């Protein structure tokens, strides 16, 4: 298999070929590594490429498949993980200078689960330093670029994961999402990113940003690929206090149920205000399409959404400042300027500010809980903006100057505050060729309905088949 | 809490001493510009009535 054959290859298709032994895991891994070698100088989606490790795992997968010990859809599949996930014996930096030589002695629980499923780890993805931002302009490991337009941000903080998946430098990746860090880059790079229900995916071994809001989750080209990855990593882990004990349903089995009869909430306010016009149009078209597929649209109001960003900001940055407090005192020079500013300024939040925000969080959770008694899915843009050029901190939207960081996370952060599942699925391109994501949020624990809705839309539209120009 | 776009440098210096954060003058100048917008967020949340509202700390969300 040469590099060109990877174009358009999904995880599901690769799994079929591997199972029937039409290709080998070694061929597939070599093709992905060749593509990484070609694209790394321009996209910089990886901090560490684990070629030797990957080739060993691929050979092992081939041996097992030959002997009839096929483990399932992830067996022999090359994947990457954000360099926030601990990998035993493999450097894990969190995109920081502080951890530049850190080699964990254990895997993150999710990495172990991927290994058990038979995946091949091809590398550790670039990210915004310590997962604290949306540009993935990393001061220590270099700028990661958007595969649809060089010089533009891929989103973040899981920007390397999104850029790698969009260009088939691997068939899936794991990201993390504290205020949108899976869904924002998925939106900006034209892939699927799913933030699971809080606690569904164990966080042990993922470097924290904010323990109240951190989620690990899958990123892939298609919804089915994403569901397969989620299935492998979801489930209770006694080493994570926030881990859900609920039974994990089959996400893949429910995908094809369609959306007939589902009640889809369309917000009258907030989520369509201050939105880039092309983003708004594409998302409204996508919602109309869901109606054509049999869903029932319901106009809703959720005023609490407008305070979710403030709530997320205070809690997440206060918790991040607390986690970093010792390094901020001793090694402040070892942070990039933007992250240093955010963490230092957040050091001054009062305990009373934090506790007020936690109480407000409960109010917001209650409001969304009530909302989801009247609808099944909330449909909105994932992000008010498409990707922006690197180096730009503020942009003008509908005549107003807004911060890229704050605007970028203004819609996604609500699901981090509530803990509800939320997925970004591609829904088209702006006139300048930048991808846009439709965000679908569901009730807590009902990741299956979120993925099923995303799948129905995706299959009716095929945006995932579009290929980035690089 | 402050409505001004920049805090007085002396106030930031006092805050840094109180919090035992050894930031130099240059950092303090940066923080003097940043802190008001950070505090504005806390102030907006402070307007919301949360009397009697409890919160679960780092617990799984309720699923049905």
XYZ file of C-alpha atoms in Angstrom:
534
model
C 0.000 0.000 0.000
C 1.517 3.311 -1.010
C 0.939 6.710 0.563
C -1.722 7.664 -2.003
C -3.968 4.739 -1.119
C -4.519 6.156 2.348
C -6.677 8.948 0.919
C -10.252 8.372 1.908
C -9.394 5.315 3.990
C -11.501 5.079 7.130
C -10.842 2.999 10.211
C -13.828 0.759 9.409
C -12.629 0.083 5.868
C -9.079 -0.581 7.036
C -10.425 -2.998 9.650
C -12.316 -4.955 6.975
C -9.190 -5.183 4.827
C -7.076 -6.301 7.789
C -9.582 -8.916 8.906
C -9.739 -10.399 5.400
C -5.945 -10.100 5.204
C -6.160 -7.986 2.034
C -3.592 -5.735 3.672
C -1.296 -6.288 6.619
C -0.956 -4.131 9.703
C 2.691 -3.689 8.778
C 1.830 -2.321 5.314
C -0.764 -0.007 6.767
C 1.559 1.219 9.516
C 4.399 1.814 7.047
C 2.047 3.805 4.822
C 0.971 5.984 7.754
C 4.577 6.472 8.852
C 5.542 7.465 5.297
C 2.753 9.998 5.287
C 3.872 11.371 8.653
C 7.399 11.720 7.306
C 6.026 13.647 4.313
C 3.654 15.933 6.224
C 5.459 16.488 9.526
C 7.653 19.320 8.160
C 4.598 21.305 7.062
C 1.806 20.323 9.481
C 3.821 19.401 12.598
C 1.000 17.288 14.009
C 3.339 15.158 16.148
C 5.699 15.775 19.053
C 7.018 12.199 19.106
C 6.798 9.650 16.299
C 7.009 6.111 17.635
C 8.015 4.330 14.435
C 9.926 1.386 15.914
C 7.303 0.803 18.590
C 4.567 0.946 15.929
C 6.316 -1.501 13.618
C 6.728 -3.964 16.517
C 3.052 -3.696 17.396
C 2.059 -4.060 13.728
C 4.133 -7.230 13.303
C 2.555 -8.655 16.438
C -0.929 -7.795 15.165
C -0.188 -9.515 11.864
C 1.052 -12.630 13.655
C -2.098 -12.781 15.760
C -4.440 -12.185 12.804
C -2.650 -14.877 10.790
C -3.184 -17.311 13.666
C -6.888 -16.483 13.748
C -6.667 -14.458 16.959
C -8.439 -11.419 15.548
C -9.267 -9.067 18.409
C -11.808 -6.841 16.658
C -12.135 -3.683 14.600
C -9.100 -1.955 16.127
C -6.679 -4.832 15.652
C -3.710 -3.620 13.626
C -5.106 -0.084 13.241
C -2.540 2.750 13.446
C -3.654 5.458 15.874
C -2.049 8.342 17.725
C -2.770 9.970 21.074
C -2.467 13.556 22.213
C 0.824 14.017 24.044
C -1.155 14.583 27.236
C -1.740 10.827 27.581
C 0.878 8.895 29.535
C 2.593 6.190 27.522
C 4.799 3.678 29.297
C 8.417 4.066 28.223
C 7.522 6.761 25.676
C 8.140 10.436 26.358
C 5.014 12.357 27.387
C 5.464 16.126 27.391
C 1.979 17.681 27.708
C 3.415 20.069 25.132
C 5.501 21.670 27.859
C 9.143 22.433 28.522
C 8.681 21.292 32.100
C 7.977 17.698 30.995
C 10.329 17.714 28.020
C 12.210 14.646 29.309
C 9.346 12.960 31.136
C 9.030 9.237 30.416
C 6.082 7.644 32.273
C 6.358 4.254 33.910
C 2.690 3.482 33.222
C 0.174 3.954 30.459
C -2.962 6.006 30.798
C -5.857 3.579 31.317
C -7.192 4.506 27.882
C -3.851 3.791 26.203
C -3.793 0.357 27.817
C -7.344 -0.253 26.588
C -6.339 0.699 23.041
C -3.362 -1.668 23.283
C -5.644 -4.484 24.447
C -7.857 -3.818 21.438
C -4.780 -4.368 19.272
C -4.098 -0.843 17.994
C -0.726 0.313 16.748
C 0.543 3.510 18.411
C 2.267 5.579 15.736
C 2.943 8.729 17.736
C 2.108 11.422 20.243
C 0.283 14.443 18.871
C 1.209 18.077 19.182
C -1.086 20.176 21.375
C -1.434 23.611 22.844
C 1.001 23.797 25.772
C -0.559 21.978 28.751
C -3.842 21.857 26.777
C -4.399 25.495 27.736
C -5.501 27.125 24.474
C -7.027 26.703 21.030
C -4.268 27.582 18.552
C -1.831 24.650 18.988
C 0.898 27.204 18.376
C 3.324 25.448 20.674
C 6.348 27.526 21.766
C 8.501 24.459 22.450
C 7.476 21.894 19.844
C 6.473 24.204 17.008
C 3.315 25.418 15.368
C 0.782 22.867 14.167
C -0.995 23.964 10.978
C -4.482 23.427 9.662
C -4.411 20.882 6.801
C -7.076 22.834 4.899
C -5.119 26.093 4.923
C -1.479 26.382 5.876
C -0.838 29.220 8.302
C -4.217 28.745 9.961
C -4.805 27.207 13.378
C -6.011 23.601 13.528
C -7.935 24.480 16.696
C -6.970 23.152 20.076
C -5.904 22.075 22.325
C -6.015 18.688 20.533
C -4.907 20.348 17.274
C -2.239 17.782 16.385
C -4.720 14.939 16.777
C -7.214 16.637 14.441
C -4.606 17.555 11.807
C -3.205 14.005 11.869
C -6.611 12.351 11.472
C -7.746 14.745 8.714
C -4.686 13.801 6.667
C -4.727 10.058 7.492
C -1.491 10.139 9.448
C -3.237 7.407 11.411
C -6.881 6.383 11.451
C -7.907 7.852 14.768
C -6.627 9.667 17.798
C -7.479 10.356 21.395
C -7.863 13.965 22.464
C -8.954 15.673 25.633
C -11.672 18.259 26.141
C -11.929 20.703 29.067
C -13.849 23.495 27.329
C -13.967 22.227 23.755
C -10.478 20.887 23.035
C -11.753 17.864 21.097
C -14.683 19.540 19.330
C -13.027 22.837 18.356
C -10.178 21.171 16.415
C -12.628 18.614 14.982
C -14.708 21.545 13.680
C -11.667 23.387 12.313
C -10.068 20.339 10.647
C -13.238 18.711 9.253
C -13.270 15.523 11.307
C -15.498 13.988 14.008
C -14.689 14.658 17.659
C -16.728 13.322 20.552
C -16.602 14.583 24.122
C -18.192 11.751 26.095
C -20.393 11.996 29.170
C -18.248 13.074 32.124
C -16.834 9.945 33.740
C -17.541 7.588 30.830
C -13.891 7.540 29.736
C -11.277 7.150 32.496
C -8.799 9.975 32.933
C -6.117 8.149 34.879
C -2.795 8.900 33.220
C -4.026 11.954 31.303
C -2.320 15.105 32.561
C -5.019 17.291 34.102
C -6.040 20.793 33.201
C -9.214 20.993 35.292
C -10.492 17.927 37.111
C -14.064 19.242 37.173
C -14.197 19.470 33.382
C -11.511 17.244 31.843
C -12.715 14.544 29.481
C -10.774 12.112 27.307
C -12.382 11.158 24.014
C -12.018 9.911 20.450
C -11.350 11.785 17.216
C -11.679 10.149 13.794
C -12.754 10.726 10.208
C -16.217 9.262 10.553
C -18.813 8.785 13.257
C -18.570 4.992 13.065
C -14.776 5.161 13.472
C -15.315 7.451 16.463
C -17.876 5.084 18.000
C -15.484 2.138 17.649
C -12.731 4.054 19.455
C -15.148 5.185 22.164
C -16.301 1.602 22.689
C -12.714 0.519 23.319
C -11.860 3.215 25.875
C -15.162 3.657 27.754
C -16.026 1.961 31.028
C -15.440 2.111 34.749
C -11.931 2.462 36.125
C -11.518 2.149 39.875
C -8.379 4.315 39.779
C -10.400 7.353 38.599
C -12.724 8.784 41.274
C -14.880 10.480 38.658
C -15.398 7.273 36.677
C -18.988 6.226 35.987
C -20.068 2.784 37.146
C -22.888 2.551 34.604
C -22.968 -0.223 32.009
C -21.463 0.819 28.689
C -23.952 0.288 25.839
C -22.959 -0.728 22.324
C -22.454 2.561 20.499
C -21.892 0.960 17.113
C -25.019 -1.214 17.245
C -27.266 1.810 17.747
C -25.681 3.964 15.039
C -27.970 2.986 12.214
C -31.321 3.517 13.954
C -31.839 6.846 12.186
C -33.326 10.032 13.597
C -37.017 9.570 12.803
C -39.019 10.925 15.709
C -36.049 12.358 17.593
C -36.734 15.808 19.052
C -33.942 18.151 18.085
C -33.727 21.396 20.027
C -32.705 24.465 18.057
C -31.820 27.426 20.295
C -33.500 30.733 19.520
C -30.766 32.680 21.288
C -27.082 32.656 22.198
C -25.825 29.779 20.024
C -26.573 31.597 16.786
C -25.588 35.067 17.975
C -22.240 36.546 16.976
C -21.643 33.630 14.639
C -19.657 33.942 11.429
C -22.366 34.126 8.705
C -21.064 31.149 6.731
C -20.870 29.003 9.874
C -24.435 29.942 10.809
C -25.766 29.152 7.332
C -24.058 25.746 7.114
C -25.250 24.687 10.556
C -28.833 25.789 9.872
C -28.744 23.826 6.595
C -27.500 20.781 8.510
C -30.312 21.094 11.046
C -32.869 21.355 8.205
C -31.351 18.224 6.767
C -31.917 16.382 10.052
C -35.570 17.428 9.811
C -35.728 16.011 6.276
C -34.341 12.774 7.698
C -37.310 12.528 10.050
C -36.274 14.407 13.183
C -38.693 16.895 14.744
C -37.238 20.366 15.290
C -38.169 22.139 18.516
C -37.369 25.807 19.125
C -35.915 26.140 22.597
C -34.513 28.728 24.978
C -31.678 27.921 27.337
C -30.581 31.275 28.815
C -28.211 29.509 31.221
C -25.975 28.703 28.235
C -24.852 32.326 28.148
C -23.230 32.061 31.591
C -21.627 28.665 30.986
C -18.490 30.198 29.498
C -17.886 32.410 32.555
C -18.535 29.450 34.825
C -16.172 27.219 32.867
C -13.526 29.925 32.740
C -13.429 30.552 36.489
C -13.507 26.877 37.499
C -11.160 25.558 34.823
C -8.517 28.259 35.164
C -8.638 28.258 38.962
C -8.130 24.490 38.964
C -5.374 24.755 36.351
C -3.622 27.476 38.374
C -3.840 25.242 41.424
C -2.353 22.272 39.554
C 0.521 24.425 38.243
C 1.114 26.488 41.368
C 4.479 24.964 42.333
C 5.931 25.228 38.838
C 4.528 28.756 38.455
C 6.540 29.794 41.500
C 9.747 27.942 40.687
C 9.838 27.795 36.884
C 7.655 30.560 35.457
C 10.146 31.070 32.617
C 9.400 27.526 31.437
C 5.891 28.464 30.286
C 4.975 30.090 26.989
C 3.687 33.672 27.319
C -0.026 33.012 26.746
C -0.249 30.048 29.128
C 1.861 31.840 31.726
C -0.505 34.819 31.566
C -3.631 32.676 31.917
C -2.306 30.612 34.802
C -0.777 33.493 36.709
C -3.855 35.676 36.398
C -6.032 32.746 37.469
C -3.922 32.341 40.606
C -5.787 35.344 41.986
C -9.269 33.901 41.877
C -10.667 33.779 45.382
C -11.923 30.571 46.927
C -15.303 32.287 47.101
C -15.193 32.989 43.334
C -14.507 29.311 42.725
C -17.270 28.101 45.026
C -19.774 30.528 43.543
C -18.876 29.201 40.092
C -19.383 25.617 41.296
C -22.841 26.517 42.589
C -23.650 28.282 39.317
C -22.517 25.110 37.609
C -25.227 23.160 39.441
C -27.803 25.725 38.306
C -26.669 25.282 34.700
C -26.696 21.481 35.019
C -30.244 21.582 36.386
C -31.395 23.819 33.524
C -29.943 21.511 30.864
C -31.360 18.478 32.687
C -34.831 20.057 32.465
C -34.254 20.948 28.818
C -33.409 17.347 27.950
C -36.768 16.224 29.322
C -38.329 18.025 26.358
C -35.779 17.275 23.622
C -33.364 14.453 22.756
C -30.592 16.434 21.075
C -29.455 20.050 21.105
C -28.088 21.152 17.713
C -25.783 24.180 17.419
C -22.592 25.309 15.721
C -19.539 23.733 17.387
C -17.765 27.049 17.196
C -18.811 30.549 16.105
C -15.747 30.886 13.862
C -13.955 28.797 11.284
C -10.174 28.427 11.681
C -8.303 31.729 11.982
C -4.743 32.615 10.953
C -1.973 31.791 13.418
C -0.781 34.747 15.468
C -4.166 36.469 15.491
C -5.536 36.822 19.033
C -8.670 38.778 18.115
C -10.992 38.768 15.116
C -13.935 40.809 13.947
C -17.290 39.008 13.752
C -20.370 40.949 12.654
C -18.614 44.217 13.493
C -17.418 43.195 16.971
C -13.838 42.473 18.019
C -13.685 39.156 19.880
C -10.927 37.022 21.419
C -10.254 33.852 19.419
C -9.726 31.849 22.636
C -12.875 33.030 24.369
C -15.057 33.030 21.266
C -13.719 29.635 20.200
C -14.887 27.906 23.379
C -18.083 29.893 23.892
C -20.429 27.152 22.611
C -18.495 24.019 23.521
C -17.907 24.828 27.195
C -21.584 24.341 28.160
C -21.240 20.561 27.758
C -18.145 20.571 29.960
C -20.086 22.425 32.633
C -23.003 19.988 32.432
C -20.963 16.848 31.752
C -23.268 15.924 28.866
C -22.021 14.176 25.716
C -21.312 16.412 22.741
C -20.019 15.662 19.273
C -18.823 17.808 16.380
C -19.513 16.349 12.937
C -18.456 18.057 9.677
C -21.293 19.944 7.946
C -19.591 21.703 5.058
C -17.060 24.335 4.118
C -16.961 28.114 4.108
C -16.436 29.937 0.814
C -12.736 30.060 1.646
C -12.598 26.283 2.010
C -12.470 25.974 5.795
C -14.443 23.179 7.482
C -17.395 23.759 9.808
C -18.797 21.440 12.468
C -22.373 20.785 13.579
C -22.400 20.202 17.346
C -24.882 17.712 18.784
C -25.342 17.506 22.539
C -27.427 14.917 24.374
C -28.524 13.994 27.852
C -25.926 12.676 30.294
C -25.215 9.018 29.654
C -26.867 9.041 26.231
C -23.756 9.189 24.060
C -25.395 6.586 21.816
C -28.172 8.958 20.673
C -25.644 11.749 20.033
C -23.532 9.457 17.856
C -26.602 8.005 16.123
C -27.777 11.516 15.164
C -24.319 12.476 13.953
C -24.137 9.265 11.929
C -27.509 9.862 10.248
C -26.430 13.344 9.209
C -22.978 12.226 8.073
C -24.284 9.369 5.936
C -26.755 11.667 4.189
C -24.066 14.196 3.310
C -20.628 12.581 2.944
C -18.568 15.606 3.976
C -16.048 13.185 5.444
C -15.026 12.157 1.943
C -13.528 15.590 1.204
C -9.732 15.569 1.226
C -7.491 18.370 2.513
C -5.244 19.888 -0.161
C -1.943 18.988 1.484
C -13.057 43.472 41.638
C -12.430 46.506 39.530
C -14.166 48.235 36.655
C -10.980 49.859 35.448
C -9.249 48.260 32.500
C -5.932 48.210 34.404
C -5.261 47.608 38.069
C -2.811 49.841 39.907
C 0.629 48.284 39.923
C 0.913 48.717 43.679
C -2.278 46.679 44.098
C -0.882 43.874 41.960
C 2.376 43.983 43.915
C 0.411 43.637 47.156
C -1.572 40.741 45.708
C 1.605 38.966 44.609
C 3.168 39.384 48.041
C -0.005 38.174 49.745
C -0.168 35.105 47.474
C 3.596 34.533 47.732
C 3.975 34.715 43.968
C 7.424 36.089 43.097
C 6.538 37.949 39.906
C 8.836 40.685 38.666
C 7.681 44.176 37.670
C 7.255 43.210 34.035
C 4.974 40.302 34.931
C 3.074 42.493 37.348
C 2.446 45.007 34.569
C 1.029 42.235 32.381
C -1.162 41.001 35.212
C -2.382 44.517 35.923
C -3.855 44.526 32.407
C -5.239 40.975 32.550
C -6.762 40.771 36.001
C -9.772 43.064 35.507
C -11.238 40.883 32.748
C -10.645 37.760 34.844
C -12.366 39.357 37.814
C -15.228 40.555 35.606
C -16.135 36.938 34.957
C -16.274 36.169 38.677
C -18.311 39.318 39.213
C -20.863 38.305 36.586
C -21.257 34.907 38.261
C -21.651 36.651 41.593
C -24.881 38.230 40.303
C -26.529 34.812 40.088
C -28.618 33.700 43.039
C -27.322 30.351 44.253
C -28.865 30.322 47.726
C -29.386 26.724 48.787
C -27.720 25.280 45.714
C -25.421 22.376 46.476
C -22.730 21.070 44.194
C -21.124 17.707 43.696
C -17.372 17.853 43.617
C -15.719 15.615 41.051
C -18.560 13.141 40.998
C -20.046 11.406 37.977
C -23.037 13.200 36.494
C -26.494 11.734 36.948
C -27.380 9.490 34.046
C -30.763 7.986 33.307
